[in-house]
Short mmCIF file of N, CA and C in Angstrom, two decimals:
data_model
loop_
_atom_site.label_atom_id
_atom_site.label_comp_id
_atom_site.label_asym_id
_atom_site.label_seq_id
_atom_site.Cartn_x
_atom_site.Cartn_y
_atom_site.Cartn_z
N MET A 2 113.27 96.04 114.47
CA MET A 2 112.75 97.40 114.43
C MET A 2 111.57 97.57 115.39
N LEU A 3 110.68 96.58 115.40
CA LEU A 3 109.52 96.67 116.28
C LEU A 3 109.95 96.67 117.74
N ARG A 4 110.85 95.80 118.10
CA ARG A 4 111.30 95.74 119.49
C ARG A 4 112.03 97.03 119.89
N GLU A 5 112.84 97.55 118.97
CA GLU A 5 113.55 98.81 119.27
C GLU A 5 112.58 99.96 119.49
N ALA A 6 111.40 99.88 118.88
CA ALA A 6 110.38 100.91 119.06
C ALA A 6 109.44 100.58 120.22
N ALA A 7 109.79 99.55 120.99
CA ALA A 7 109.00 99.10 122.14
C ALA A 7 107.61 98.63 121.74
N LEU A 8 107.52 98.00 120.56
CA LEU A 8 106.26 97.44 120.08
C LEU A 8 106.31 95.92 120.14
N ARG A 9 105.15 95.33 120.40
CA ARG A 9 105.06 93.87 120.35
C ARG A 9 105.26 93.43 118.90
N VAL A 10 105.95 92.31 118.75
CA VAL A 10 106.15 91.75 117.42
C VAL A 10 104.99 90.83 117.12
N THR A 11 104.18 91.21 116.12
CA THR A 11 103.05 90.39 115.71
C THR A 11 103.18 90.11 114.22
N ARG A 12 102.54 89.05 113.77
CA ARG A 12 102.61 88.70 112.35
C ARG A 12 102.03 89.82 111.47
N PRO A 13 100.88 90.39 111.82
CA PRO A 13 100.37 91.48 110.98
C PRO A 13 101.32 92.68 110.92
N ARG A 14 101.92 93.06 112.03
CA ARG A 14 102.85 94.20 112.02
C ARG A 14 104.06 93.89 111.16
N LEU A 15 104.60 92.68 111.29
CA LEU A 15 105.74 92.29 110.45
C LEU A 15 105.37 92.32 108.97
N ALA A 16 104.19 91.81 108.65
CA ALA A 16 103.76 91.76 107.25
C ALA A 16 103.51 93.16 106.71
N VAL A 17 102.91 94.03 107.50
CA VAL A 17 102.65 95.40 107.07
C VAL A 17 103.97 96.14 106.89
N LEU A 18 104.88 96.00 107.82
CA LEU A 18 106.18 96.65 107.71
C LEU A 18 106.92 96.16 106.46
N GLY A 19 106.86 94.87 106.21
CA GLY A 19 107.48 94.31 105.01
C GLY A 19 106.85 94.83 103.74
N ALA A 20 105.53 94.96 103.74
CA ALA A 20 104.82 95.47 102.55
C ALA A 20 105.16 96.92 102.28
N VAL A 21 105.27 97.73 103.33
CA VAL A 21 105.61 99.14 103.15
C VAL A 21 107.05 99.26 102.61
N HIS A 22 107.95 98.44 103.12
CA HIS A 22 109.33 98.45 102.62
C HIS A 22 109.39 98.01 101.16
N ALA A 23 108.58 97.02 100.79
CA ALA A 23 108.61 96.48 99.43
C ALA A 23 107.88 97.35 98.42
N HIS A 24 106.95 98.17 98.88
CA HIS A 24 106.11 98.97 97.98
C HIS A 24 106.08 100.43 98.45
N PRO A 25 107.14 101.19 98.18
CA PRO A 25 107.16 102.60 98.62
C PRO A 25 106.00 103.39 98.03
N HIS A 26 105.41 104.24 98.85
CA HIS A 26 104.32 105.13 98.46
C HIS A 26 103.03 104.37 98.11
N ALA A 27 102.88 103.17 98.67
CA ALA A 27 101.67 102.38 98.41
C ALA A 27 100.50 102.91 99.22
N ASP A 28 99.31 102.78 98.65
CA ASP A 28 98.10 103.15 99.39
C ASP A 28 97.68 101.97 100.27
N THR A 29 96.69 102.21 101.10
CA THR A 29 96.27 101.21 102.07
C THR A 29 95.79 99.93 101.39
N GLU A 30 95.00 100.07 100.33
CA GLU A 30 94.48 98.88 99.64
C GLU A 30 95.61 98.04 99.06
N SER A 31 96.63 98.68 98.51
CA SER A 31 97.78 97.95 97.97
C SER A 31 98.53 97.24 99.09
N ILE A 32 98.63 97.88 100.23
CA ILE A 32 99.30 97.25 101.37
C ILE A 32 98.49 96.06 101.86
N ILE A 33 97.17 96.21 101.94
CA ILE A 33 96.31 95.09 102.33
C ILE A 33 96.52 93.91 101.38
N ASP A 34 96.54 94.17 100.08
CA ASP A 34 96.75 93.10 99.10
C ASP A 34 98.09 92.41 99.31
N ALA A 35 99.13 93.20 99.54
CA ALA A 35 100.47 92.64 99.75
C ALA A 35 100.53 91.81 101.03
N VAL A 36 99.90 92.31 102.08
CA VAL A 36 99.88 91.58 103.35
C VAL A 36 99.09 90.29 103.21
N ARG A 37 97.98 90.33 102.50
CA ARG A 37 97.16 89.13 102.33
C ARG A 37 97.84 88.06 101.48
N ALA A 38 98.82 88.44 100.69
CA ALA A 38 99.60 87.43 99.97
C ALA A 38 100.38 86.58 100.96
N GLU A 39 100.74 87.17 102.09
CA GLU A 39 101.49 86.47 103.14
C GLU A 39 100.57 85.91 104.22
N LEU A 40 99.57 86.70 104.58
CA LEU A 40 98.61 86.32 105.63
C LEU A 40 97.20 86.43 105.06
N PRO A 41 96.72 85.41 104.37
CA PRO A 41 95.44 85.50 103.65
C PRO A 41 94.24 85.89 104.51
N ARG A 42 94.27 85.58 105.79
CA ARG A 42 93.10 85.83 106.64
C ARG A 42 93.19 87.12 107.45
N VAL A 43 94.20 87.94 107.20
CA VAL A 43 94.34 89.17 107.97
C VAL A 43 93.17 90.11 107.64
N SER A 44 92.66 90.77 108.64
CA SER A 44 91.52 91.68 108.44
C SER A 44 92.00 93.06 107.99
N HIS A 45 91.08 93.78 107.35
CA HIS A 45 91.38 95.17 107.00
C HIS A 45 91.76 95.94 108.26
N GLN A 46 91.00 95.72 109.34
CA GLN A 46 91.23 96.46 110.57
C GLN A 46 92.62 96.20 111.14
N ALA A 47 93.09 94.96 111.05
CA ALA A 47 94.44 94.65 111.56
C ALA A 47 95.50 95.41 110.77
N VAL A 48 95.30 95.55 109.46
CA VAL A 48 96.25 96.30 108.64
C VAL A 48 96.17 97.79 108.99
N TYR A 49 94.94 98.33 109.09
CA TYR A 49 94.78 99.74 109.47
C TYR A 49 95.41 100.01 110.83
N ASP A 50 95.15 99.12 111.80
CA ASP A 50 95.71 99.30 113.14
C ASP A 50 97.24 99.25 113.11
N SER A 51 97.78 98.32 112.33
CA SER A 51 99.24 98.20 112.22
C SER A 51 99.84 99.44 111.59
N LEU A 52 99.22 99.94 110.51
CA LEU A 52 99.72 101.16 109.88
C LEU A 52 99.70 102.33 110.85
N HIS A 53 98.63 102.46 111.62
CA HIS A 53 98.53 103.53 112.61
C HIS A 53 99.63 103.40 113.66
N THR A 54 99.81 102.20 114.18
CA THR A 54 100.81 101.96 115.21
C THR A 54 102.22 102.21 114.69
N LEU A 55 102.51 101.71 113.48
CA LEU A 55 103.85 101.87 112.90
C LEU A 55 104.13 103.33 112.58
N THR A 56 103.11 104.06 112.15
CA THR A 56 103.27 105.49 111.87
C THR A 56 103.52 106.25 113.17
N ALA A 57 102.73 105.97 114.19
CA ALA A 57 102.90 106.64 115.48
C ALA A 57 104.27 106.36 116.09
N ALA A 58 104.81 105.17 115.83
CA ALA A 58 106.13 104.80 116.36
C ALA A 58 107.27 105.35 115.51
N GLY A 59 106.93 105.95 114.36
CA GLY A 59 107.96 106.51 113.49
C GLY A 59 108.66 105.49 112.62
N LEU A 60 108.08 104.29 112.48
CA LEU A 60 108.69 103.27 111.64
C LEU A 60 108.26 103.39 110.18
N VAL A 61 107.11 104.00 109.95
CA VAL A 61 106.66 104.32 108.59
C VAL A 61 106.17 105.76 108.59
N ARG A 62 106.12 106.32 107.41
CA ARG A 62 105.65 107.70 107.26
C ARG A 62 104.40 107.70 106.39
N ARG A 63 103.41 108.45 106.80
CA ARG A 63 102.17 108.60 106.06
C ARG A 63 102.23 109.92 105.31
N ILE A 64 101.97 109.88 104.02
CA ILE A 64 101.89 111.10 103.23
C ILE A 64 100.54 111.11 102.52
N GLN A 65 100.03 112.30 102.25
CA GLN A 65 98.76 112.39 101.55
C GLN A 65 98.75 113.64 100.68
N PRO A 66 99.29 113.50 99.46
CA PRO A 66 99.24 114.64 98.55
C PRO A 66 97.80 115.07 98.29
N SER A 67 97.60 116.33 98.03
CA SER A 67 96.27 116.86 97.77
C SER A 67 95.56 116.06 96.68
N GLY A 68 94.32 115.66 96.97
CA GLY A 68 93.53 114.91 96.01
C GLY A 68 93.86 113.43 95.93
N SER A 69 94.71 112.96 96.84
CA SER A 69 95.13 111.56 96.82
C SER A 69 94.76 110.88 98.12
N VAL A 70 94.70 109.57 98.08
CA VAL A 70 94.51 108.80 99.30
C VAL A 70 95.83 108.78 100.06
N ALA A 71 95.78 108.38 101.31
CA ALA A 71 97.00 108.27 102.12
C ALA A 71 97.92 107.22 101.52
N ARG A 72 99.20 107.52 101.57
CA ARG A 72 100.25 106.61 101.09
C ARG A 72 101.23 106.41 102.23
N TYR A 73 101.97 105.31 102.18
CA TYR A 73 102.91 104.99 103.25
C TYR A 73 104.27 104.66 102.67
N GLU A 74 105.31 105.04 103.41
CA GLU A 74 106.67 104.75 102.99
C GLU A 74 107.52 104.40 104.20
N SER A 75 108.60 103.70 103.93
CA SER A 75 109.50 103.29 105.01
C SER A 75 110.67 104.25 105.18
N ARG A 76 110.81 105.20 104.29
CA ARG A 76 111.91 106.17 104.39
C ARG A 76 111.51 107.23 105.43
N VAL A 77 112.04 107.07 106.62
CA VAL A 77 111.73 107.98 107.73
C VAL A 77 113.04 108.50 108.31
N GLY A 78 112.94 109.55 109.07
CA GLY A 78 114.09 110.04 109.80
C GLY A 78 115.06 110.87 108.99
N ASP A 79 114.70 111.19 107.77
CA ASP A 79 115.54 112.08 106.98
C ASP A 79 114.67 113.21 106.45
N ASN A 80 115.30 114.17 105.86
CA ASN A 80 114.58 115.34 105.36
C ASN A 80 114.42 115.20 103.85
N HIS A 81 113.35 114.52 103.43
CA HIS A 81 113.10 114.39 102.00
C HIS A 81 111.67 114.79 101.69
N HIS A 82 111.44 115.06 100.43
CA HIS A 82 110.13 115.52 99.97
C HIS A 82 109.65 114.60 98.86
N HIS A 83 108.60 115.01 98.16
CA HIS A 83 108.02 114.16 97.12
C HIS A 83 107.68 114.96 95.88
N VAL A 84 107.70 114.26 94.75
CA VAL A 84 107.22 114.81 93.49
C VAL A 84 106.09 113.88 93.04
N VAL A 85 104.98 114.49 92.59
CA VAL A 85 103.79 113.73 92.22
C VAL A 85 103.43 114.06 90.77
N CYS A 86 103.15 113.02 89.99
CA CYS A 86 102.72 113.22 88.60
C CYS A 86 101.25 113.61 88.59
N ARG A 87 100.96 114.72 87.95
CA ARG A 87 99.57 115.19 87.84
C ARG A 87 98.71 114.28 86.98
N SER A 88 99.33 113.51 86.12
CA SER A 88 98.57 112.67 85.20
C SER A 88 98.29 111.28 85.78
N CYS A 89 99.33 110.54 86.15
CA CYS A 89 99.14 109.16 86.60
C CYS A 89 99.21 108.97 88.11
N GLY A 90 99.67 109.99 88.84
CA GLY A 90 99.73 109.91 90.30
C GLY A 90 100.98 109.27 90.86
N THR A 91 101.93 108.92 90.01
CA THR A 91 103.18 108.35 90.50
C THR A 91 103.84 109.31 91.48
N ILE A 92 104.41 108.75 92.55
CA ILE A 92 105.09 109.55 93.57
C ILE A 92 106.54 109.08 93.65
N ALA A 93 107.46 110.03 93.72
CA ALA A 93 108.88 109.71 93.88
C ALA A 93 109.46 110.59 94.98
N ASP A 94 110.51 110.08 95.60
CA ASP A 94 111.21 110.85 96.62
C ASP A 94 112.11 111.89 95.99
N VAL A 95 112.24 113.02 96.68
CA VAL A 95 113.15 114.10 96.27
C VAL A 95 113.95 114.50 97.51
N ASP A 96 115.26 114.38 97.43
CA ASP A 96 116.08 114.80 98.55
C ASP A 96 116.00 116.31 98.71
N CYS A 97 116.07 116.77 99.94
CA CYS A 97 116.04 118.20 100.22
C CYS A 97 117.34 118.83 99.75
N ALA A 98 117.22 119.96 99.09
CA ALA A 98 118.41 120.66 98.58
C ALA A 98 119.27 121.22 99.70
N VAL A 99 118.66 121.54 100.83
CA VAL A 99 119.38 122.14 101.94
C VAL A 99 119.97 121.07 102.85
N GLY A 100 119.20 120.02 103.10
CA GLY A 100 119.69 118.92 103.91
C GLY A 100 119.43 119.03 105.39
N GLU A 101 118.95 120.15 105.87
CA GLU A 101 118.67 120.32 107.30
C GLU A 101 117.17 120.43 107.52
N VAL A 102 116.72 119.98 108.68
CA VAL A 102 115.30 120.08 109.03
C VAL A 102 115.10 121.38 109.77
N PRO A 103 114.12 122.18 109.47
CA PRO A 103 113.40 122.16 108.20
C PRO A 103 114.20 122.88 107.12
N CYS A 104 113.89 122.55 105.89
CA CYS A 104 114.66 123.16 104.80
C CYS A 104 114.02 124.47 104.32
N LEU A 105 112.90 124.81 104.86
CA LEU A 105 112.24 126.08 104.55
C LEU A 105 112.07 126.87 105.84
N THR A 106 112.09 128.16 105.74
CA THR A 106 111.85 129.00 106.91
C THR A 106 110.52 129.71 106.72
N ALA A 107 109.64 129.56 107.68
CA ALA A 107 108.33 130.21 107.60
C ALA A 107 108.47 131.72 107.75
N SER A 108 107.67 132.45 106.98
CA SER A 108 107.73 133.91 107.09
C SER A 108 107.22 134.37 108.45
N ASP A 109 106.31 133.60 109.05
CA ASP A 109 105.81 133.89 110.40
C ASP A 109 105.53 132.56 111.05
N ASP A 110 106.29 132.21 112.08
CA ASP A 110 106.11 130.90 112.71
C ASP A 110 104.96 130.87 113.71
N GLY A 111 104.32 132.01 113.96
CA GLY A 111 103.18 132.05 114.86
C GLY A 111 103.49 131.56 116.26
N GLY A 112 104.75 131.61 116.66
CA GLY A 112 105.12 131.15 117.98
C GLY A 112 105.46 129.67 118.04
N PHE A 113 105.29 128.96 116.92
CA PHE A 113 105.58 127.53 116.88
C PHE A 113 107.09 127.30 116.83
N THR A 114 107.53 126.19 117.36
CA THR A 114 108.89 125.71 117.15
C THR A 114 108.81 124.73 115.98
N ILE A 115 109.20 125.17 114.81
CA ILE A 115 109.05 124.37 113.59
C ILE A 115 110.22 123.41 113.46
N ASP A 116 109.90 122.11 113.27
CA ASP A 116 110.95 121.12 113.13
C ASP A 116 110.88 120.34 111.82
N GLU A 117 109.90 120.67 110.99
CA GLU A 117 109.77 119.95 109.72
C GLU A 117 109.01 120.80 108.73
N ALA A 118 109.39 120.71 107.46
CA ALA A 118 108.65 121.34 106.38
C ALA A 118 108.34 120.26 105.36
N GLU A 119 107.09 120.15 104.96
CA GLU A 119 106.69 119.15 103.98
C GLU A 119 106.48 119.83 102.64
N VAL A 120 107.23 119.37 101.65
CA VAL A 120 107.17 119.95 100.32
C VAL A 120 106.71 118.89 99.34
N ILE A 121 105.77 119.24 98.49
CA ILE A 121 105.35 118.34 97.41
C ILE A 121 105.47 119.11 96.11
N TYR A 122 106.27 118.57 95.22
CA TYR A 122 106.41 119.13 93.88
C TYR A 122 105.40 118.43 92.98
N TRP A 123 104.85 119.16 92.03
CA TRP A 123 103.87 118.60 91.10
C TRP A 123 104.37 118.78 89.67
N GLY A 124 104.08 117.82 88.83
CA GLY A 124 104.47 117.90 87.42
C GLY A 124 104.06 116.64 86.69
N LEU A 125 104.76 116.34 85.63
CA LEU A 125 104.50 115.13 84.87
C LEU A 125 105.72 114.21 84.95
N CYS A 126 105.49 112.94 85.19
CA CYS A 126 106.57 111.97 85.24
C CYS A 126 107.11 111.74 83.82
N PRO A 127 108.26 111.13 83.68
CA PRO A 127 108.82 110.91 82.34
C PRO A 127 107.88 110.17 81.41
N ALA A 128 107.16 109.17 81.92
CA ALA A 128 106.26 108.41 81.05
C ALA A 128 105.09 109.24 80.55
N CYS A 129 104.60 110.14 81.39
CA CYS A 129 103.45 110.98 81.00
C CYS A 129 103.86 112.21 80.21
N SER A 130 105.11 112.63 80.31
CA SER A 130 105.52 113.83 79.60
C SER A 130 106.15 113.53 78.25
N THR A 131 106.37 112.25 77.95
CA THR A 131 106.93 111.87 76.66
C THR A 131 105.81 111.83 75.63
N PRO A 132 105.97 112.59 74.54
CA PRO A 132 104.93 112.56 73.51
C PRO A 132 104.79 111.16 72.93
N GLU A 133 103.56 110.75 72.71
CA GLU A 133 103.30 109.44 72.13
C GLU A 133 103.74 109.42 70.68
N ASP A 134 104.25 108.28 70.25
CA ASP A 134 104.64 108.12 68.87
C ASP A 134 103.38 108.09 68.00
N SER A 135 103.40 108.80 66.90
CA SER A 135 102.22 108.85 66.02
C SER A 135 102.35 107.85 64.91
#
């Protein structure tokens, strides 16, 4: 994947890419922890730089729901959205109902050529919406 994106193959990039694939919607600190399990001496900066490079190359996607830290996922190149739990912050993928990019039409595009619409649904996940047993 790195070579196809014309990127140098480095151990930190491989480890970061592997961590993002293994932990969908993980925040940066979780990715650092996962990478350090493989490369104990990797610096925070190397992970941040790798995330930036991989995002710019389109190998990972950065999302940041309102009120949340940045999260990263490996599901790229398709038209999907997210649902976020208001209580625990769990994030899950939601396929677009329309299937074409973009799946929403702006009421006024302001002269822009729109190629993507980002949708975030909010609610409670099954674990948070289930009443506790008394």
